[in-house]
Coordinates of C-alpha atoms and ligand atoms in Angstrom, one line a residue:
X1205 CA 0.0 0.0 0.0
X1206 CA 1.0 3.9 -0.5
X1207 CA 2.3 5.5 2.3
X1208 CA 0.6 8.7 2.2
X1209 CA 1.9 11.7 4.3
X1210 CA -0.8 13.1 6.1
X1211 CA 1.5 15.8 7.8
X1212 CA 0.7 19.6 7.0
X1213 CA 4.3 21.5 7.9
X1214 CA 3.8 24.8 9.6
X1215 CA 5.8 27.6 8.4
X1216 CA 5.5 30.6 10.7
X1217 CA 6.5 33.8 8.9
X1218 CA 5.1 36.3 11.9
X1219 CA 8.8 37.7 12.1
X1220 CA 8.9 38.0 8.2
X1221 CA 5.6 38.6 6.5
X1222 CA 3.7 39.3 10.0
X1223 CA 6.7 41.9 10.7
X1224 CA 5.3 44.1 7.6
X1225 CA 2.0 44.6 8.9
X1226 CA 2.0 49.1 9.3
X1227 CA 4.2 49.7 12.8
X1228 CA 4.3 46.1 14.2
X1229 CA 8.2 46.1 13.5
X1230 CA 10.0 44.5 16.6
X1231 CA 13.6 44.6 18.1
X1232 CA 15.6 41.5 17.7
X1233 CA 14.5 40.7 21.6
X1234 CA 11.6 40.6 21.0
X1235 CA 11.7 38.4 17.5
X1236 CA 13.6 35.6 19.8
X1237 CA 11.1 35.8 22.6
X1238 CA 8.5 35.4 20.0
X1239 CA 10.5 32.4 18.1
X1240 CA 11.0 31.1 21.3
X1241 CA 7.1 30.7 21.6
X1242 CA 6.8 29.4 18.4
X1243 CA 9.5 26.5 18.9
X1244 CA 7.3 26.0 22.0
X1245 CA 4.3 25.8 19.8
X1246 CA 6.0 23.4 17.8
X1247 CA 6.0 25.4 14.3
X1248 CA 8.1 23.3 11.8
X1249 CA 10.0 26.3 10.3
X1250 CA 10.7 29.7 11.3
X1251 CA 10.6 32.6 8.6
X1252 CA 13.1 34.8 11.3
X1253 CA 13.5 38.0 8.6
X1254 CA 14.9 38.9 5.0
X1255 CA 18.5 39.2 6.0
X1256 CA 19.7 41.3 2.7
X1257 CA 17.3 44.1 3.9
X1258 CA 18.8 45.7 6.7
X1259 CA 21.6 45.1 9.6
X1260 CA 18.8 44.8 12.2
X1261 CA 16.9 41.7 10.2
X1262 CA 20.2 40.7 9.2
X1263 CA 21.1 40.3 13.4
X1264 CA 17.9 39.1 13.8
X1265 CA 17.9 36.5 11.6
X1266 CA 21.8 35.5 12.8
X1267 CA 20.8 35.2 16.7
X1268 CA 17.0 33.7 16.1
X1269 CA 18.5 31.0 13.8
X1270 CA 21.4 30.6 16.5
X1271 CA 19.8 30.7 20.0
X1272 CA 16.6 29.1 19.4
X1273 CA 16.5 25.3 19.7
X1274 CA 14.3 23.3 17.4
X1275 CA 12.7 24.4 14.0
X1276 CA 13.9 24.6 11.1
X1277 CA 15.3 28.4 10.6
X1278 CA 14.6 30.3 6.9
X1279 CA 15.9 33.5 5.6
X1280 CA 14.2 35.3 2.6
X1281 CA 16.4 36.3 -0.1
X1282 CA 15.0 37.3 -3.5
X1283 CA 16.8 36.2 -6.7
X1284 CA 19.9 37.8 -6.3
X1285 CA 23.0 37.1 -5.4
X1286 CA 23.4 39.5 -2.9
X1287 CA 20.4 38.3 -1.0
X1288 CA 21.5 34.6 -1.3
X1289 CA 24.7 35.4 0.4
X1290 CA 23.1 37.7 3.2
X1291 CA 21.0 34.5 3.8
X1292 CA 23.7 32.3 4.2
X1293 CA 25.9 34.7 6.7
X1294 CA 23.5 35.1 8.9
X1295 CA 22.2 31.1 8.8
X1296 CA 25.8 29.9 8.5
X1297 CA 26.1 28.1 11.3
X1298 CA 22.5 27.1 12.5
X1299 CA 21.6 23.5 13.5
X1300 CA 18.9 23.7 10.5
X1301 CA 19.2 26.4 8.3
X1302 CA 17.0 26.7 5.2
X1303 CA 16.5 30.0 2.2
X1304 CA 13.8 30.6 0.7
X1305 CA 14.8 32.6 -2.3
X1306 CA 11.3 34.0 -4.6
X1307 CA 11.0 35.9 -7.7
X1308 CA 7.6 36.6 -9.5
X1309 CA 6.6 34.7 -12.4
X1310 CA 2.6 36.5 -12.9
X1311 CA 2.8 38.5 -16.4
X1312 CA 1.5 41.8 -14.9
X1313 CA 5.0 41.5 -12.1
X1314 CA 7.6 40.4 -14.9
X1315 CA 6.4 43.1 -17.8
X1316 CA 5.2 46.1 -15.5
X1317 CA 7.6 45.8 -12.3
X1318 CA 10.9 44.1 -12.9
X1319 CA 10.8 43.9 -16.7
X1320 CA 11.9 40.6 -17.2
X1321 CA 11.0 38.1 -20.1
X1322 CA 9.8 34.4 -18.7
X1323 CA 13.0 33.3 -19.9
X1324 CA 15.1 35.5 -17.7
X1325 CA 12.9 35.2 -14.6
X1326 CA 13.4 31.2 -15.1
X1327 CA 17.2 31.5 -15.5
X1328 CA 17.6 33.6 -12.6
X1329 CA 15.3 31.5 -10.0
X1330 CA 17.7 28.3 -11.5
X1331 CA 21.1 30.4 -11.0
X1332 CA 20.2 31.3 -8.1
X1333 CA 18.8 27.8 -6.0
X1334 CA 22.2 26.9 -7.4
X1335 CA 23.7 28.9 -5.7
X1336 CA 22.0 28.7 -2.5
X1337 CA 22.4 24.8 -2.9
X1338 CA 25.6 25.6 -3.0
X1339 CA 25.3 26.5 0.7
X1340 CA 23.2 24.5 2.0
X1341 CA 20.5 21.4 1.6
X1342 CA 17.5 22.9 2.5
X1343 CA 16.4 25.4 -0.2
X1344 CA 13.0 26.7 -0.4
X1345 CA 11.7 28.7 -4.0
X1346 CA 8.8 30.8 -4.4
X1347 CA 7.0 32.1 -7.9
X1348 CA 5.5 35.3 -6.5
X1349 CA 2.2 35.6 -7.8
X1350 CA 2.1 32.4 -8.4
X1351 CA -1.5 32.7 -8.4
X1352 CA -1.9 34.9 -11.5
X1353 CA 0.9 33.3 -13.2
X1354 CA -0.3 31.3 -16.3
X1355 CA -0.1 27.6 -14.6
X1356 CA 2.0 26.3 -18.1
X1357 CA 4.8 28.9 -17.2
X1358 CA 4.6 28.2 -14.1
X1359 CA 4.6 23.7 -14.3
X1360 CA 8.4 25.1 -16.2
X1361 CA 9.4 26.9 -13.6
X1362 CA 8.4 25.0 -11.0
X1363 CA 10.6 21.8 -12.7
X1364 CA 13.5 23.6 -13.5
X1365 CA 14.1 24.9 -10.1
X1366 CA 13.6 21.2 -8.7
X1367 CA 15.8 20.2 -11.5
X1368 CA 19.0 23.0 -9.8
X1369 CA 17.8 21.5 -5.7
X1370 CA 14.8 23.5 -3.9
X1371 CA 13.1 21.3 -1.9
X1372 CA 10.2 22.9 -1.4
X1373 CA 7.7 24.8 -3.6
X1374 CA 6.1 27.8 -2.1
X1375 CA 2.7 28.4 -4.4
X1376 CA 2.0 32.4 -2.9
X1377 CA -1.3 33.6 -3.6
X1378 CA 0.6 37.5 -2.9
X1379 CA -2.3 39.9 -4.0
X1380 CA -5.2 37.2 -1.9
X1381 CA -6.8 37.7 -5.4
X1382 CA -7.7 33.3 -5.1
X1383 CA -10.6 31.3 -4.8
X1384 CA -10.4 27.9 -2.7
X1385 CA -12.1 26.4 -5.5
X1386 CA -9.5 27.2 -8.4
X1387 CA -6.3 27.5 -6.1
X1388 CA -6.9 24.5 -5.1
X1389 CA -7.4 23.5 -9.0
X1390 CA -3.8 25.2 -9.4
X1391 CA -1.9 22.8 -6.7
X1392 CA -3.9 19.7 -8.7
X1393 CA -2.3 21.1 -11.7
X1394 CA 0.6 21.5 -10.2
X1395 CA 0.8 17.5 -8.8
X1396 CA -0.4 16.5 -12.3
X1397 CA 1.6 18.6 -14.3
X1398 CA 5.2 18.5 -13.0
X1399 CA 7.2 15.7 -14.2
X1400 CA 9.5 15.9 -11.0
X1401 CA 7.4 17.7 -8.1
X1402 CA 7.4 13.9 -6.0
X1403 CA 11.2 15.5 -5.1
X1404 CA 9.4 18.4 -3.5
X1405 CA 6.8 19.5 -0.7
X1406 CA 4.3 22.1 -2.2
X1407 CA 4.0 25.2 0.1
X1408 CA 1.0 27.8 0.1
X1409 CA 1.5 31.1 1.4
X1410 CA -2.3 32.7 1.1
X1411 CA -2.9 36.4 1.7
X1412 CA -6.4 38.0 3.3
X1413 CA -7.5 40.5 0.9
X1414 CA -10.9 38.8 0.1
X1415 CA -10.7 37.1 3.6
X1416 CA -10.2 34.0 2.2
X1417 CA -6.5 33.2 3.1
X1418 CA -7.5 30.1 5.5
X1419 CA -10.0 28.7 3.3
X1420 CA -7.6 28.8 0.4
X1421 CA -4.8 27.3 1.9
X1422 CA -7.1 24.5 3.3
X1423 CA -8.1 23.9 -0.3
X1424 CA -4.8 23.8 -1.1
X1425 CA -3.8 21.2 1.5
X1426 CA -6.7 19.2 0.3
X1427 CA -5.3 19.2 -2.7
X1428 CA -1.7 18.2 -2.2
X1429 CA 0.0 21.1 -0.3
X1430 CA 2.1 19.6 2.8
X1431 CA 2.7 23.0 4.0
X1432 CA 1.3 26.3 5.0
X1433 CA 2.8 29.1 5.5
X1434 CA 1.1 31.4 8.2
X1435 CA 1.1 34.1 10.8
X1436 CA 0.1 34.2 14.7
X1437 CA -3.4 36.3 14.7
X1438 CA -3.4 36.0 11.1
X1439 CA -0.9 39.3 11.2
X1440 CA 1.2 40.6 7.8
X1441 CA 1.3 43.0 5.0
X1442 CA -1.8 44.6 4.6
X1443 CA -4.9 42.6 5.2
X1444 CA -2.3 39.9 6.7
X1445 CA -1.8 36.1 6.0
X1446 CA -3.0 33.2 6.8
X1447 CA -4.3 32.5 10.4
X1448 CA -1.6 29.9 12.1
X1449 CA -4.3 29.4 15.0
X1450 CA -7.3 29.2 12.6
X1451 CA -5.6 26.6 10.0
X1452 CA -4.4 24.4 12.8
X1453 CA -7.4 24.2 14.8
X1454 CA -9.2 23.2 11.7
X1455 CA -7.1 20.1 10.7
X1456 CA -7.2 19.3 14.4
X1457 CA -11.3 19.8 14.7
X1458 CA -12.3 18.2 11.6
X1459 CA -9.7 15.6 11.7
X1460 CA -13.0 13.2 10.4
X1461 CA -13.4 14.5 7.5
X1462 CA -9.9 15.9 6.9
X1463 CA -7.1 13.0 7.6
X1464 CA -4.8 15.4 8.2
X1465 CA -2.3 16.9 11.2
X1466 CA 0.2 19.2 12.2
X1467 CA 2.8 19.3 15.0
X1468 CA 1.0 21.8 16.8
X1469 CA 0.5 21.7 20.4
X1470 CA -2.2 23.4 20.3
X1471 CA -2.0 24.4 24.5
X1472 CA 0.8 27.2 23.1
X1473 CA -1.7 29.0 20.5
X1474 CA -3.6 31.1 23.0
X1475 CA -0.4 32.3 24.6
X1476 CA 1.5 32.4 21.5
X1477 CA -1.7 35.1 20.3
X1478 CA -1.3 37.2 23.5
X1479 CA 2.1 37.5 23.3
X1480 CA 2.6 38.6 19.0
X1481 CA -0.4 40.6 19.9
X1482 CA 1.4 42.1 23.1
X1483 CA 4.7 43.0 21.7
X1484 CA 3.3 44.6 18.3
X1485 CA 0.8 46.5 19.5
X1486 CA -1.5 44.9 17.4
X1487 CA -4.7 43.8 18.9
X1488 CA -6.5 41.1 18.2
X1489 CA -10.6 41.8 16.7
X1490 CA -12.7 40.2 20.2
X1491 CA -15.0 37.7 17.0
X1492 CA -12.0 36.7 15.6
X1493 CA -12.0 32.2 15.7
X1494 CA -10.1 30.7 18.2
X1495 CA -8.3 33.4 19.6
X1496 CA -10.5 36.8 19.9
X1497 CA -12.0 37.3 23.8
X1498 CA -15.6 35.6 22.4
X1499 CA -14.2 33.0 20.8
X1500 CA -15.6 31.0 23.6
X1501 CA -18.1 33.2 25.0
X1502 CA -21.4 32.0 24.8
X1503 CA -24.0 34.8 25.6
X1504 CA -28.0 33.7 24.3
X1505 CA -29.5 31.8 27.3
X1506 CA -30.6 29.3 25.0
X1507 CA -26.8 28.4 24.2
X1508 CA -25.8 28.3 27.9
X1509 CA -28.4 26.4 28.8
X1510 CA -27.5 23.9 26.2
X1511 CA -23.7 24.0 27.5
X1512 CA -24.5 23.3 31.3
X1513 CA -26.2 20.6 30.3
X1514 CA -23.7 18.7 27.7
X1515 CA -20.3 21.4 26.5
X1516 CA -21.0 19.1 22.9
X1517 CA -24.1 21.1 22.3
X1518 CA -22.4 24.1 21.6
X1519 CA -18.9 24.0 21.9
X1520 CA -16.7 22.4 19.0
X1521 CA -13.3 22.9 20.4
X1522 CA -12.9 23.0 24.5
X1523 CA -10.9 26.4 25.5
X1524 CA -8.4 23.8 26.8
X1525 CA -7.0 23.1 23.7
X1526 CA -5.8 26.4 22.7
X1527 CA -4.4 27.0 26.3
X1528 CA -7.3 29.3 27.5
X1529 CA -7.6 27.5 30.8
X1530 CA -5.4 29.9 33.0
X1531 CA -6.8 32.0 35.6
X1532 CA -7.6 35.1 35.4
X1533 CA -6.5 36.4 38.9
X1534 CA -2.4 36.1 39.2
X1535 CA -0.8 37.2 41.6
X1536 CA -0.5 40.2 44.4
X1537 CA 1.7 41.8 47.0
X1538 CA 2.6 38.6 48.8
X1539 CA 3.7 36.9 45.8
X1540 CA 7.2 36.0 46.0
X1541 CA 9.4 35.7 42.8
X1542 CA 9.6 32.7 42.0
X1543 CA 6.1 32.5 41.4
X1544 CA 6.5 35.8 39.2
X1545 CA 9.4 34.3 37.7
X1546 CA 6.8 30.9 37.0
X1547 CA 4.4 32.9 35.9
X1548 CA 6.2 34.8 33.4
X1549 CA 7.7 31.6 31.9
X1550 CA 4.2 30.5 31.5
X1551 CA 2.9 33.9 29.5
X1552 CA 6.1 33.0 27.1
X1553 CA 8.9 35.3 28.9
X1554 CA 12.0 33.1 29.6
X1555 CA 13.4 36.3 31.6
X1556 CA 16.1 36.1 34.5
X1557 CA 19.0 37.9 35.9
X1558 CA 19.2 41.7 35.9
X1559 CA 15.8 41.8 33.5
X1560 CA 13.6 39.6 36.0
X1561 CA 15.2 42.3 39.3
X1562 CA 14.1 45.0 37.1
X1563 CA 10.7 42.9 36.2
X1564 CA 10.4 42.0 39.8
X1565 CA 10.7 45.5 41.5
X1566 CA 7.9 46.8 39.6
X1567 CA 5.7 44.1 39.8
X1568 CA 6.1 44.9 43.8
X1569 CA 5.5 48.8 43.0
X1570 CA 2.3 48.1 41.4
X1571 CA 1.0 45.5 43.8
X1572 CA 0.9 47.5 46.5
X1573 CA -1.1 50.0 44.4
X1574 CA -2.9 47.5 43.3
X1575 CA -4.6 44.3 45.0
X1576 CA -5.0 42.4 41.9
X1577 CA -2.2 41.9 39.6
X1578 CA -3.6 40.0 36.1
X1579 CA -1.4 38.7 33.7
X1580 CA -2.2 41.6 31.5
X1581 CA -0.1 43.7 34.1
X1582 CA 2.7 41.1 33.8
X1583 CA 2.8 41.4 30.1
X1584 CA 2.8 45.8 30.5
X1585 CA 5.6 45.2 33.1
X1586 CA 7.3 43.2 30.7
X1587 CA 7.2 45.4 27.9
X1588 CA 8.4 48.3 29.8
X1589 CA 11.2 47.2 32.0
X1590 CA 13.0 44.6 29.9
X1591 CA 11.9 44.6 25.9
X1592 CA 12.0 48.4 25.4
X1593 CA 15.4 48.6 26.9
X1594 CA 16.6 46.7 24.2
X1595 CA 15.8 49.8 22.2
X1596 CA 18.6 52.0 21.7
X1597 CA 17.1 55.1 23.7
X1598 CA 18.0 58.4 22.0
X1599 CA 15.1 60.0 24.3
X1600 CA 14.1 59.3 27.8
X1601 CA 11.3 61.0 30.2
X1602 CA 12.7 62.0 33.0
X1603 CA 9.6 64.7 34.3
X1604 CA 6.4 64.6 33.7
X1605 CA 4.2 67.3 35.5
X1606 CA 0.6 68.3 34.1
X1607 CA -2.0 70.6 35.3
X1608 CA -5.8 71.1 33.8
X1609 CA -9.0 70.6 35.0
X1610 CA -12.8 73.1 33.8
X1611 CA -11.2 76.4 34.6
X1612 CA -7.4 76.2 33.7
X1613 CA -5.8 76.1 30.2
X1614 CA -4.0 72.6 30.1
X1615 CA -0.4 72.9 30.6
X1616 CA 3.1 70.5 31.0
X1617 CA 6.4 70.5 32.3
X1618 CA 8.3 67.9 30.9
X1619 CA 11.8 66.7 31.4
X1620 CA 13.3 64.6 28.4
X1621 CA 17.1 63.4 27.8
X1622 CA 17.9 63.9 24.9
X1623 CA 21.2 62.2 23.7
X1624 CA 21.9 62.1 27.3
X1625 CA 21.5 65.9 28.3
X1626 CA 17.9 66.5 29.6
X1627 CA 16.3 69.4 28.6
X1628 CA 13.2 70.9 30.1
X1629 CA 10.0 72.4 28.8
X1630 CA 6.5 74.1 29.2
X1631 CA 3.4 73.9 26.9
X1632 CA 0.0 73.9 26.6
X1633 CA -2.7 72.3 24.9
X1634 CA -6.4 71.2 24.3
X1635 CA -6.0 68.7 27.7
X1636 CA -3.2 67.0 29.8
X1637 CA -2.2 64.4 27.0
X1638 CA -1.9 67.1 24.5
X1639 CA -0.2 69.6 26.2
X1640 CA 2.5 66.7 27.4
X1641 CA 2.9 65.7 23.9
X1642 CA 3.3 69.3 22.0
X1643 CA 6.0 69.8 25.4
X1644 CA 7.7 66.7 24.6
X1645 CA 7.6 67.3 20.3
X1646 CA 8.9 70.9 20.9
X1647 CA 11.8 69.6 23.2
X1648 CA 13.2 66.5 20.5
X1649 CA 11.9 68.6 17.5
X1650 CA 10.2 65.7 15.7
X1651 CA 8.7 66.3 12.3
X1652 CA 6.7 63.2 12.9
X1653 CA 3.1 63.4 12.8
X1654 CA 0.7 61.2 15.1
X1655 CA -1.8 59.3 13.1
X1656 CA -3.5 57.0 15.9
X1657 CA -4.1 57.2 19.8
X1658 CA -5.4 54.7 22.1
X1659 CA -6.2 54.3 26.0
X1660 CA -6.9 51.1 27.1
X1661 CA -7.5 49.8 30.7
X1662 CA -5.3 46.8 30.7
X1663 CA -8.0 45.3 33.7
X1664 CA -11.3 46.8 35.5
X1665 CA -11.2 49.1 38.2
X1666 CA -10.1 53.0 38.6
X1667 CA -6.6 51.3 40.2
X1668 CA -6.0 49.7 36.4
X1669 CA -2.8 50.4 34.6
X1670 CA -3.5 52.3 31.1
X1671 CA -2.1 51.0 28.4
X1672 CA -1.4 53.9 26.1
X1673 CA -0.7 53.1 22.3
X1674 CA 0.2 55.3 19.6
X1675 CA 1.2 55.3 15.7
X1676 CA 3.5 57.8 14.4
X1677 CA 4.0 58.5 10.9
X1678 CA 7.5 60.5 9.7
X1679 CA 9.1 60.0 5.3
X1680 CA 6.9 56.7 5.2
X1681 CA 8.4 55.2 8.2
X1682 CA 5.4 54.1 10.8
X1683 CA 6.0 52.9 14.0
X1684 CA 4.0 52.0 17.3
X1685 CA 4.8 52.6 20.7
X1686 CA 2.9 51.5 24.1
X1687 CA 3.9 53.1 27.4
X1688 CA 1.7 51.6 30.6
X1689 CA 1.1 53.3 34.0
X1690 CA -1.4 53.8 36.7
X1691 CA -1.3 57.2 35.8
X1692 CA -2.4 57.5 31.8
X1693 CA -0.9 61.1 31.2
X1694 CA 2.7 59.0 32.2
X1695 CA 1.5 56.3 30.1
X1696 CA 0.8 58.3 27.0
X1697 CA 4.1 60.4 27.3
X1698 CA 6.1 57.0 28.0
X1699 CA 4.4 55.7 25.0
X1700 CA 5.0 58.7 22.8
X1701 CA 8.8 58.9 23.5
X1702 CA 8.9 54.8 23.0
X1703 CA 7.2 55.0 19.0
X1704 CA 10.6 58.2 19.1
X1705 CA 12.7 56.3 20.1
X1706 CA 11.4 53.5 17.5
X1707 CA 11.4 55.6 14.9
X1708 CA 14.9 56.7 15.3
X1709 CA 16.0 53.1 15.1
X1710 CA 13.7 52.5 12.1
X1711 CA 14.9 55.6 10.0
X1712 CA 18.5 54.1 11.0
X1713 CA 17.7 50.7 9.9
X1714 CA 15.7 51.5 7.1
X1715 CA 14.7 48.4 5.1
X1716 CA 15.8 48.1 0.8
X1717 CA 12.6 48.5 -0.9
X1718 CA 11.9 45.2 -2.7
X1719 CA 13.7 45.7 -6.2
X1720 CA 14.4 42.4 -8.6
Ligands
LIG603 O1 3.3 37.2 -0.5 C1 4.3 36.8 -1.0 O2 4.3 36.4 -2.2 C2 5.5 36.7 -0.2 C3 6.7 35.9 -0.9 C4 8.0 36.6 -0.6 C5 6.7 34.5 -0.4 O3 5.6 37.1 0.9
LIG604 ZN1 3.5 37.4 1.7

């Protein structure tokens, strides 16, 4: 009998493709706690960053792929030499390294973006998995576009570059312009139609323009794909990729009908979610499946009548089995640190030494303001005291002193160090918040304009911590920064001066634009 292979791969791109959603970039601490999640999840390959494009992904790509135990570890490189040598300096080294080197193949990409006949575009993709064969085993090519690409061109393609040593195919649908029905026609062609492609795993890597990226890469896998590229909470450039959490749960839930697994544990997707959705800023929709606050929230009588009597009558997946079991009440001001420490580990933060006595000492500041302290308060106290300092810090708030109320023109004193020399200003404005932050833009001149602003209780009651959140916009470069306090006039200037300080490091590290 056959041996068939049942096993879907799970390629997680959310440091590659999820790092290009608007302002979610992160600092290469952050990239390894979050591939240190993902090993923990049990993700078969790690897309860690496009090492060609800047120092910072080139570092991040050369200390993920180094320091994290486990998955496989990919670099993107496009069709150039350049790129495939970037790849390979920062991988060299690794216990698994693997590039994934792409060019487009659709008509509309070749004639109107890199003007390049089909011949040329084919010659290049077979130069250059040469070339990163020469490297290495494990070489993964991608026809960007693949989607639009007339499937005939692409069968060629797609042999040749088996024919020079990539390993696995990556089928992208890049615009999300696919149906299920006739991308999963494409991967059918694509088993039928190439002489060679039993030497190769077929990839899909779906985008969510039409909101289809999960149900097209389940219609790929259906139809022959063994592995799907995908993102934590579905995050990437624009309308994002395909949903790691989502696709999973759905090979795992209608295993029946499917046959198909992964090597998921699936215990490690809730907290994986809270913690990409923690460090970028980017929250996660409360609908959205598996993951979203009422997922599992069941509010018409009629359905929680129906689940006290038997869970089966309304609920398909128990909360267990995404890791939604934890309580909601943590810790307070008697909790010793060890259990911080414990509990940390368990929210996805490996921290210790001088980052967990930093951790720790505020953790005891804000339990004795506070009686409860949730594991949203954890994850603020995280994000302020150890991941921001890995931020080189052009600007820090020393002073922040407001004044406003019915009768009184809002006004600030701020102190900020600038390049190590603080500097101290008054201002007003329409409230507290905006007289802090035209103090604080007037001190480090920024030309930068403010696009989005949020406050957020990070838990109930007047004693909360805010969570303050804000986009900044300055020559194209958008960042995001979060600042959290009791006090939310603190917490907005701490998260103004973080998306400065971000920004300065992004202008620095500026990525290449993506140029054949
Ligand atoms: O969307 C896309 O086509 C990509 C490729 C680089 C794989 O991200
Ligand atoms: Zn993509």
């Amino acid at each position: 009998m056959k041996n068939v292979d049942t096993r879907v791969r799970i390629f997680d791109t959310t440091l590659r493709d999820g790092e290009q959603s608007p302002g979610a970039s992160m600092n290469v601490e952050e990239k390894i706690i979050v591939a240190r999640q993902l090993a923990k999840l049990g993700v078969d390959v790690i897309e860690a960053g496009f090492a060609f494009s800047s120092p910072g992904d080139f570092e991040a790509v050369r200390r993920v792929a180094h320091e994290v135990e486990g998955p496989v570890m990919c670099s993107l490189a496009r069709c150039k030499s350049e790129d495939i040598d970037a790849a390979w300096g920062a991988l060299k080294g690794a216990a698994r390294p693997r590039i994934h080197t792409f060019i487009s193949t659709s008509e509309i990409h070749l004639k109107h973006q890199f003007k390049l006949t089909r011949e040329e575009a084919k010659k290049r993709a077979v130069e250059m998995v040469e070339r990163a064969r020469g490297y290495l085993d494990d070489v993964e090519f991608s026809a960007m576009d693949a989607s639009r690409t007339e499937p005939e061109y692409l069968y060629e393609v797609i042999e040749a570059v088996i024919n020079a040593g990539a390993s696995t195919i990556n089928i992208p649908d890049t615009v999300g312009y696919a149906l299920p029905d006739s991308f999963g026609a494409l991967i059918k062609g694509i088993k039928e139609n190439v002489p060679n492609i039993g030497k190769a795993i077929i990839s899909v890597h779906c985008h969510n323009d039409l909101g289809l990226s999960v149900a097209n890469s389940l219609s790929a896998a259906i139809n022959g794909a063994r592995q799907i590229e995908c993102t934590i909470n579905g995050i990437g450039e624009r309308a994002g990729n395909c949903s790691l959490e989502e696709i999973v749960m759905i090979f795992k839930t209608r295993k029946d009908l499917l046959g198909m697994d992964t090597n998921i544990t699936t215990e490690q997707l809730y907290p994986a979610s809270r913690l990409v959705s923690s460090i970028t800023g980017i929250m996660v929709q409360p609908n959205k499946a598996i993951v979203g606050d009422n997922a599992f929230a069941h509010e018409s009588g009629i359905h929680q009548d129906g689940l006290l009597k038997d869970k089966s009558t309304y609920e398909i997946m128990r909360p267990e089995s995404i890791g939604l079991s934890r309580s909601t009440l943590v810790l307070g001001k008697h909790s010793g640190r060890h259990a911080f420490k414990t509990r940390l580990a368990e929210l996805g933060y490996d921290i210790a030494g001088e980052n967990l006595d930093k951790a720790f000492d505020r953790f005891k500041v804000l339990a004795d303001k506070k009686k409860e302290v949730f594991d949203e308060d954890i994850e603020a106290i995280v994000q302020d005291e150890v991941l921001r300092l890995d931020l080189p810090e052009r600007y820090k708030l020393i002073k922040l002193n407001v004044s406003g109320g019915t009768d009184t023109q809002p006004s600030a004193e701020v102190t900020v160090e600038v390049d190590g020399k603080a500097v101290t200003a008054k201002g007003t404005g329409d409230g507290p918040v905006d007289a802090a932050y035209n103090t604080i833009a007037g001190i480090v001149k920024t030309r930068s304009k403010l696009l989005k602003y949020s406050v957020n209780a990070i838990t109930g009651g007047t004693d909360a911590q805010g969570e303050v959140s804000v986009r900044l916009e300055e020559e194209g470069n958008i960042v995001l920064g979060q600042g959290s306090h009791t006090d939310i006039i603190v917490a907005s200037a701490k998260a103004y001066i973080n998306a400065l300080n971000r920004l300065e490091y992004k202008k620095r590290d500026r990525k290449e634009t993506l140029v054949l």
